[in-house]
Short mmCIF file of N, CA and C in Angstrom, two decimals:
data_model
loop_
_atom_site.label_atom_id
_atom_site.label_comp_id
_atom_site.label_asym_id
_atom_site.label_seq_id
_atom_site.Cartn_x
_atom_site.Cartn_y
_atom_site.Cartn_z
N MET R 1187 0.85 -1.17 0.00
CA MET R 1187 0.00 0.00 0.00
C MET R 1187 0.89 1.22 0.00
N GLY R 1188 0.61 2.10 -0.91
CA GLY R 1188 1.35 3.34 -0.99
C GLY R 1188 0.85 4.38 -0.02
N ILE R 1189 1.56 5.51 0.03
CA ILE R 1189 1.10 6.60 0.90
C ILE R 1189 0.30 7.63 0.10
N MET R 1190 0.09 7.34 -1.18
CA MET R 1190 -0.68 8.25 -2.03
C MET R 1190 -2.17 7.98 -1.86
N ALA R 1191 -2.97 8.91 -2.34
CA ALA R 1191 -4.42 8.72 -2.34
C ALA R 1191 -4.76 7.53 -3.23
N PHE R 1192 -5.90 6.91 -2.99
CA PHE R 1192 -6.32 5.74 -3.78
C PHE R 1192 -6.46 6.12 -5.25
N THR R 1193 -5.87 5.31 -6.12
CA THR R 1193 -5.95 5.51 -7.56
C THR R 1193 -6.60 4.28 -8.19
N PRO R 1194 -7.75 4.43 -8.85
CA PRO R 1194 -8.39 3.28 -9.50
C PRO R 1194 -7.49 2.72 -10.59
N MET R 1195 -7.43 1.39 -10.66
CA MET R 1195 -6.62 0.70 -11.67
C MET R 1195 -7.34 -0.56 -12.13
N GLY R 1196 -8.54 -0.40 -12.63
CA GLY R 1196 -9.30 -1.56 -13.09
C GLY R 1196 -10.78 -1.24 -13.19
N ASN R 1197 -11.56 -2.31 -13.39
CA ASN R 1197 -13.00 -2.14 -13.58
C ASN R 1197 -13.73 -2.03 -12.24
N THR R 1198 -14.70 -1.15 -12.17
CA THR R 1198 -15.57 -1.05 -11.00
C THR R 1198 -16.66 -2.10 -11.15
N VAL R 1199 -16.88 -2.87 -10.08
CA VAL R 1199 -17.95 -3.87 -10.10
C VAL R 1199 -18.90 -3.60 -8.95
N THR R 1200 -20.14 -4.02 -9.12
CA THR R 1200 -21.18 -3.81 -8.11
C THR R 1200 -21.97 -5.09 -7.94
N PHE R 1201 -22.36 -5.37 -6.72
CA PHE R 1201 -23.29 -6.46 -6.45
C PHE R 1201 -24.23 -6.03 -5.34
N THR R 1202 -25.36 -6.70 -5.25
CA THR R 1202 -26.32 -6.42 -4.19
C THR R 1202 -26.30 -7.56 -3.20
N ALA R 1203 -25.70 -7.31 -2.04
CA ALA R 1203 -25.64 -8.33 -0.99
C ALA R 1203 -27.04 -8.57 -0.45
N ALA R 1204 -27.33 -9.82 -0.12
CA ALA R 1204 -28.63 -10.21 0.39
C ALA R 1204 -28.46 -11.39 1.35
N VAL R 1205 -29.56 -11.88 1.90
CA VAL R 1205 -29.50 -13.01 2.82
C VAL R 1205 -28.81 -14.20 2.15
N SER R 1206 -29.10 -14.44 0.89
CA SER R 1206 -28.36 -15.42 0.08
C SER R 1206 -27.39 -14.65 -0.79
N PRO R 1207 -26.08 -14.90 -0.69
CA PRO R 1207 -25.12 -14.11 -1.48
C PRO R 1207 -25.37 -14.26 -2.98
N PRO R 1208 -25.27 -13.16 -3.72
CA PRO R 1208 -25.46 -13.23 -5.17
C PRO R 1208 -24.24 -13.85 -5.85
N THR R 1209 -24.36 -14.11 -7.14
CA THR R 1209 -23.24 -14.60 -7.92
C THR R 1209 -22.07 -13.63 -7.79
N PRO R 1210 -20.87 -14.12 -7.45
CA PRO R 1210 -19.72 -13.23 -7.28
C PRO R 1210 -19.36 -12.47 -8.56
N VAL R 1211 -18.84 -11.27 -8.36
CA VAL R 1211 -18.34 -10.45 -9.46
C VAL R 1211 -16.82 -10.39 -9.34
N ARG R 1212 -16.14 -10.20 -10.46
CA ARG R 1212 -14.67 -10.19 -10.46
C ARG R 1212 -14.17 -8.78 -10.76
N ALA R 1213 -13.33 -8.25 -9.88
CA ALA R 1213 -12.71 -6.94 -10.07
C ALA R 1213 -11.34 -7.16 -10.69
N LEU R 1214 -11.22 -6.81 -11.97
CA LEU R 1214 -9.97 -7.04 -12.70
C LEU R 1214 -9.10 -5.79 -12.68
N ALA R 1215 -7.85 -5.96 -12.23
CA ALA R 1215 -6.89 -4.87 -12.21
C ALA R 1215 -6.27 -4.71 -13.59
N THR R 1216 -5.96 -3.47 -13.96
CA THR R 1216 -5.32 -3.22 -15.26
C THR R 1216 -3.80 -3.13 -15.13
N THR R 1217 -3.29 -3.18 -13.90
CA THR R 1217 -1.84 -3.15 -13.66
C THR R 1217 -1.48 -4.15 -12.58
N ILE R 1218 -0.22 -4.48 -12.46
CA ILE R 1218 0.25 -5.38 -11.41
C ILE R 1218 0.01 -4.77 -10.04
N ALA R 1219 0.03 -3.45 -9.94
CA ALA R 1219 -0.14 -2.77 -8.66
C ALA R 1219 -1.58 -2.81 -8.15
N GLY R 1220 -2.53 -3.24 -8.94
CA GLY R 1220 -3.93 -3.21 -8.55
C GLY R 1220 -4.32 -4.30 -7.59
N THR R 1221 -3.69 -4.33 -6.42
CA THR R 1221 -4.01 -5.35 -5.42
C THR R 1221 -4.71 -4.78 -4.20
N GLN R 1222 -5.10 -3.54 -4.28
CA GLN R 1222 -5.90 -2.95 -3.22
C GLN R 1222 -7.29 -2.70 -3.80
N TYR R 1223 -8.27 -2.74 -2.92
CA TYR R 1223 -9.65 -2.62 -3.36
C TYR R 1223 -10.38 -1.63 -2.46
N ARG R 1224 -11.00 -0.64 -3.09
CA ARG R 1224 -11.85 0.31 -2.37
C ARG R 1224 -13.25 -0.30 -2.39
N VAL R 1225 -13.78 -0.58 -1.21
CA VAL R 1225 -15.08 -1.23 -1.09
C VAL R 1225 -16.04 -0.27 -0.38
N HIS R 1226 -17.17 -0.02 -1.02
CA HIS R 1226 -18.17 0.91 -0.49
C HIS R 1226 -19.47 0.15 -0.23
N ASN R 1227 -19.87 0.09 1.04
CA ASN R 1227 -21.17 -0.46 1.40
C ASN R 1227 -22.16 0.70 1.40
N GLN R 1228 -23.01 0.75 0.39
CA GLN R 1228 -23.97 1.83 0.25
C GLN R 1228 -25.26 1.58 1.02
N GLY R 1229 -25.36 0.42 1.65
CA GLY R 1229 -26.58 0.05 2.33
C GLY R 1229 -26.63 0.44 3.79
N ASN R 1230 -27.75 0.11 4.42
CA ASN R 1230 -27.98 0.43 5.83
C ASN R 1230 -27.87 -0.79 6.74
N VAL R 1231 -27.27 -1.87 6.23
CA VAL R 1231 -27.08 -3.09 7.01
C VAL R 1231 -25.63 -3.54 6.90
N VAL R 1232 -25.20 -4.35 7.87
CA VAL R 1232 -23.86 -4.94 7.82
C VAL R 1232 -23.83 -5.98 6.71
N VAL R 1233 -22.73 -5.98 5.93
CA VAL R 1233 -22.54 -6.96 4.87
C VAL R 1233 -21.33 -7.81 5.24
N TYR R 1234 -21.48 -9.13 5.14
CA TYR R 1234 -20.39 -10.07 5.40
C TYR R 1234 -19.81 -10.45 4.04
N MET R 1235 -18.70 -9.77 3.69
CA MET R 1235 -18.13 -9.88 2.36
C MET R 1235 -17.25 -11.11 2.24
N GLY R 1236 -17.48 -11.84 1.17
CA GLY R 1236 -16.60 -12.95 0.81
C GLY R 1236 -15.77 -12.55 -0.38
N PHE R 1237 -14.53 -13.02 -0.42
CA PHE R 1237 -13.64 -12.74 -1.55
C PHE R 1237 -12.78 -13.97 -1.79
N GLY R 1238 -12.22 -14.07 -2.99
CA GLY R 1238 -11.35 -15.21 -3.26
C GLY R 1238 -10.88 -15.23 -4.70
N ASP R 1239 -9.96 -16.15 -4.97
CA ASP R 1239 -9.41 -16.33 -6.31
C ASP R 1239 -10.42 -16.96 -7.26
N THR R 1240 -11.46 -17.59 -6.69
CA THR R 1240 -12.52 -18.20 -7.50
C THR R 1240 -13.87 -17.73 -6.98
N ALA R 1241 -14.87 -17.85 -7.83
CA ALA R 1241 -16.23 -17.48 -7.42
C ALA R 1241 -16.70 -18.38 -6.27
N ALA R 1242 -16.34 -19.65 -6.32
CA ALA R 1242 -16.74 -20.59 -5.26
C ALA R 1242 -16.13 -20.21 -3.92
N ALA R 1243 -14.87 -19.80 -3.92
CA ALA R 1243 -14.21 -19.39 -2.67
C ALA R 1243 -14.88 -18.16 -2.08
N ALA R 1244 -15.21 -17.19 -2.92
CA ALA R 1244 -15.88 -15.98 -2.44
C ALA R 1244 -17.25 -16.30 -1.86
N THR R 1245 -17.99 -17.17 -2.50
CA THR R 1245 -19.32 -17.54 -2.02
C THR R 1245 -19.23 -18.25 -0.67
N THR R 1246 -18.26 -19.14 -0.53
CA THR R 1246 -18.08 -19.86 0.74
C THR R 1246 -17.79 -18.90 1.89
N MET R 1247 -17.00 -17.87 1.64
CA MET R 1247 -16.64 -16.91 2.68
C MET R 1247 -17.78 -15.98 3.06
N ALA R 1248 -18.70 -15.74 2.16
CA ALA R 1248 -19.81 -14.80 2.41
C ALA R 1248 -20.91 -15.51 3.18
N ASN R 1249 -20.60 -15.84 4.42
CA ASN R 1249 -21.52 -16.62 5.24
C ASN R 1249 -21.50 -16.03 6.65
N ILE R 1250 -22.62 -15.52 7.10
CA ILE R 1250 -22.66 -14.85 8.40
C ILE R 1250 -22.47 -15.79 9.57
N SER R 1251 -22.56 -17.11 9.35
CA SER R 1251 -22.43 -18.05 10.46
C SER R 1251 -21.02 -18.61 10.63
N ILE R 1252 -20.10 -18.29 9.75
CA ILE R 1252 -18.72 -18.78 9.86
C ILE R 1252 -17.89 -17.70 10.52
N ALA R 1253 -17.56 -17.87 11.77
CA ALA R 1253 -16.81 -16.85 12.52
C ALA R 1253 -15.38 -16.74 12.01
N GLY R 1254 -14.92 -15.52 11.84
CA GLY R 1254 -13.53 -15.27 11.50
C GLY R 1254 -13.14 -15.42 10.05
N SER R 1255 -14.06 -15.78 9.17
CA SER R 1255 -13.66 -15.99 7.78
C SER R 1255 -14.25 -14.97 6.82
N THR R 1256 -15.01 -14.03 7.32
CA THR R 1256 -15.56 -12.99 6.46
C THR R 1256 -15.05 -11.63 6.93
N ILE R 1257 -15.28 -10.64 6.12
CA ILE R 1257 -14.99 -9.27 6.50
C ILE R 1257 -16.32 -8.56 6.66
N SER R 1258 -16.54 -7.95 7.81
CA SER R 1258 -17.78 -7.23 8.07
C SER R 1258 -17.65 -5.81 7.56
N LEU R 1259 -18.54 -5.44 6.66
CA LEU R 1259 -18.59 -4.07 6.15
C LEU R 1259 -19.71 -3.34 6.87
N MET R 1260 -19.36 -2.35 7.64
CA MET R 1260 -20.37 -1.60 8.38
C MET R 1260 -21.26 -0.81 7.42
N PRO R 1261 -22.50 -0.51 7.83
CA PRO R 1261 -23.40 0.26 6.97
C PRO R 1261 -22.79 1.61 6.55
N ASN R 1262 -23.02 1.98 5.31
CA ASN R 1262 -22.58 3.27 4.76
C ASN R 1262 -21.08 3.51 4.98
N SER R 1263 -20.27 2.48 4.78
CA SER R 1263 -18.83 2.62 5.01
C SER R 1263 -18.04 2.48 3.71
N VAL R 1264 -16.81 3.02 3.76
CA VAL R 1264 -15.85 2.86 2.66
C VAL R 1264 -14.56 2.36 3.29
N GLU R 1265 -14.04 1.26 2.76
CA GLU R 1265 -12.80 0.65 3.27
C GLU R 1265 -11.87 0.37 2.11
N VAL R 1266 -10.56 0.33 2.38
CA VAL R 1266 -9.57 -0.09 1.39
C VAL R 1266 -8.88 -1.32 1.95
N PHE R 1267 -8.90 -2.41 1.17
CA PHE R 1267 -8.30 -3.68 1.57
C PHE R 1267 -7.21 -4.08 0.58
N THR R 1268 -6.27 -4.88 1.03
CA THR R 1268 -5.23 -5.44 0.17
C THR R 1268 -5.47 -6.94 0.04
N PHE R 1269 -5.65 -7.42 -1.18
CA PHE R 1269 -5.84 -8.84 -1.49
C PHE R 1269 -4.97 -9.15 -2.70
N ASN R 1270 -5.02 -10.40 -3.16
CA ASN R 1270 -4.39 -10.74 -4.44
C ASN R 1270 -5.11 -10.01 -5.56
N ALA R 1271 -4.46 -9.92 -6.69
CA ALA R 1271 -5.07 -9.25 -7.85
C ALA R 1271 -6.22 -10.09 -8.41
N ASN R 1272 -7.16 -9.40 -9.02
CA ASN R 1272 -8.26 -10.01 -9.79
C ASN R 1272 -9.16 -10.92 -8.96
N GLN R 1273 -9.60 -10.44 -7.81
CA GLN R 1273 -10.42 -11.22 -6.90
C GLN R 1273 -11.90 -11.19 -7.27
N TYR R 1274 -12.61 -12.22 -6.81
CA TYR R 1274 -14.07 -12.29 -6.88
C TYR R 1274 -14.64 -11.79 -5.56
N PHE R 1275 -15.81 -11.15 -5.61
CA PHE R 1275 -16.46 -10.60 -4.42
C PHE R 1275 -17.95 -10.90 -4.42
N THR R 1276 -18.48 -11.14 -3.24
CA THR R 1276 -19.91 -11.27 -3.03
C THR R 1276 -20.17 -10.97 -1.55
N GLY R 1277 -21.41 -10.98 -1.13
CA GLY R 1277 -21.69 -10.67 0.27
C GLY R 1277 -23.05 -11.15 0.73
N ALA R 1278 -23.12 -11.42 2.03
CA ALA R 1278 -24.37 -11.85 2.65
C ALA R 1278 -24.76 -10.84 3.72
N THR R 1279 -26.04 -10.79 4.00
CA THR R 1279 -26.57 -9.94 5.08
C THR R 1279 -27.43 -10.81 6.00
N ALA R 1280 -27.65 -10.34 7.22
CA ALA R 1280 -28.55 -11.05 8.13
C ALA R 1280 -30.01 -10.78 7.74
N SER R 1281 -30.25 -9.62 7.13
CA SER R 1281 -31.59 -9.25 6.66
C SER R 1281 -31.43 -8.11 5.66
N SER R 1282 -32.41 -7.93 4.82
CA SER R 1282 -32.43 -6.83 3.87
C SER R 1282 -31.35 -6.99 2.79
N MET R 1283 -31.06 -5.90 2.08
CA MET R 1283 -30.07 -5.91 1.00
C MET R 1283 -29.22 -4.65 1.08
N ALA R 1284 -28.05 -4.70 0.42
CA ALA R 1284 -27.16 -3.54 0.37
C ALA R 1284 -26.34 -3.60 -0.91
N VAL R 1285 -26.22 -2.47 -1.59
CA VAL R 1285 -25.40 -2.38 -2.80
C VAL R 1285 -23.96 -2.16 -2.38
N ILE R 1286 -23.06 -2.97 -2.95
CA ILE R 1286 -21.63 -2.89 -2.68
C ILE R 1286 -20.90 -2.58 -3.98
N THR R 1287 -19.99 -1.60 -3.93
CA THR R 1287 -19.16 -1.26 -5.08
C THR R 1287 -17.71 -1.57 -4.73
N VAL R 1288 -17.01 -2.22 -5.67
CA VAL R 1288 -15.60 -2.61 -5.46
C VAL R 1288 -14.78 -2.07 -6.63
N VAL R 1289 -13.66 -1.38 -6.31
CA VAL R 1289 -12.77 -0.83 -7.33
C VAL R 1289 -11.34 -1.28 -7.01
N PRO R 1290 -10.66 -1.98 -7.95
CA PRO R 1290 -9.26 -2.31 -7.71
C PRO R 1290 -8.39 -1.10 -7.96
N GLY R 1291 -7.26 -1.01 -7.26
CA GLY R 1291 -6.36 0.11 -7.46
C GLY R 1291 -5.17 0.05 -6.53
N ASP R 1292 -4.64 1.23 -6.21
CA ASP R 1292 -3.48 1.34 -5.33
C ASP R 1292 -3.59 2.62 -4.53
N GLY R 1293 -3.14 2.59 -3.29
CA GLY R 1293 -3.18 3.76 -2.43
C GLY R 1293 -4.12 3.58 -1.27
N SER R 1294 -4.24 4.63 -0.46
CA SER R 1294 -5.09 4.51 0.72
C SER R 1294 -6.20 5.54 0.72
#
């Protein structure tokens, strides 16, 4: 992670997290440096985000009952995470739905 402001370096993807996680979307980086992801939870509920090198891995992680294997995205939050390049993303909620936007890039 650099000390510069976040710079997008790839495609922006969006999914709607729900009680049953939707089909994962893949955020493709356009450069080798695109291993950070700006994730925006636009909803009013906590989202348990799953990610992985495959769609199946991301879906398995997006499970609110598996302690310690998901990332909790607080309502109306923006976070920057570092993962491997070209990850798949999806998310589950305990109730309701929330739109999540993911952008690969570099910076904080």
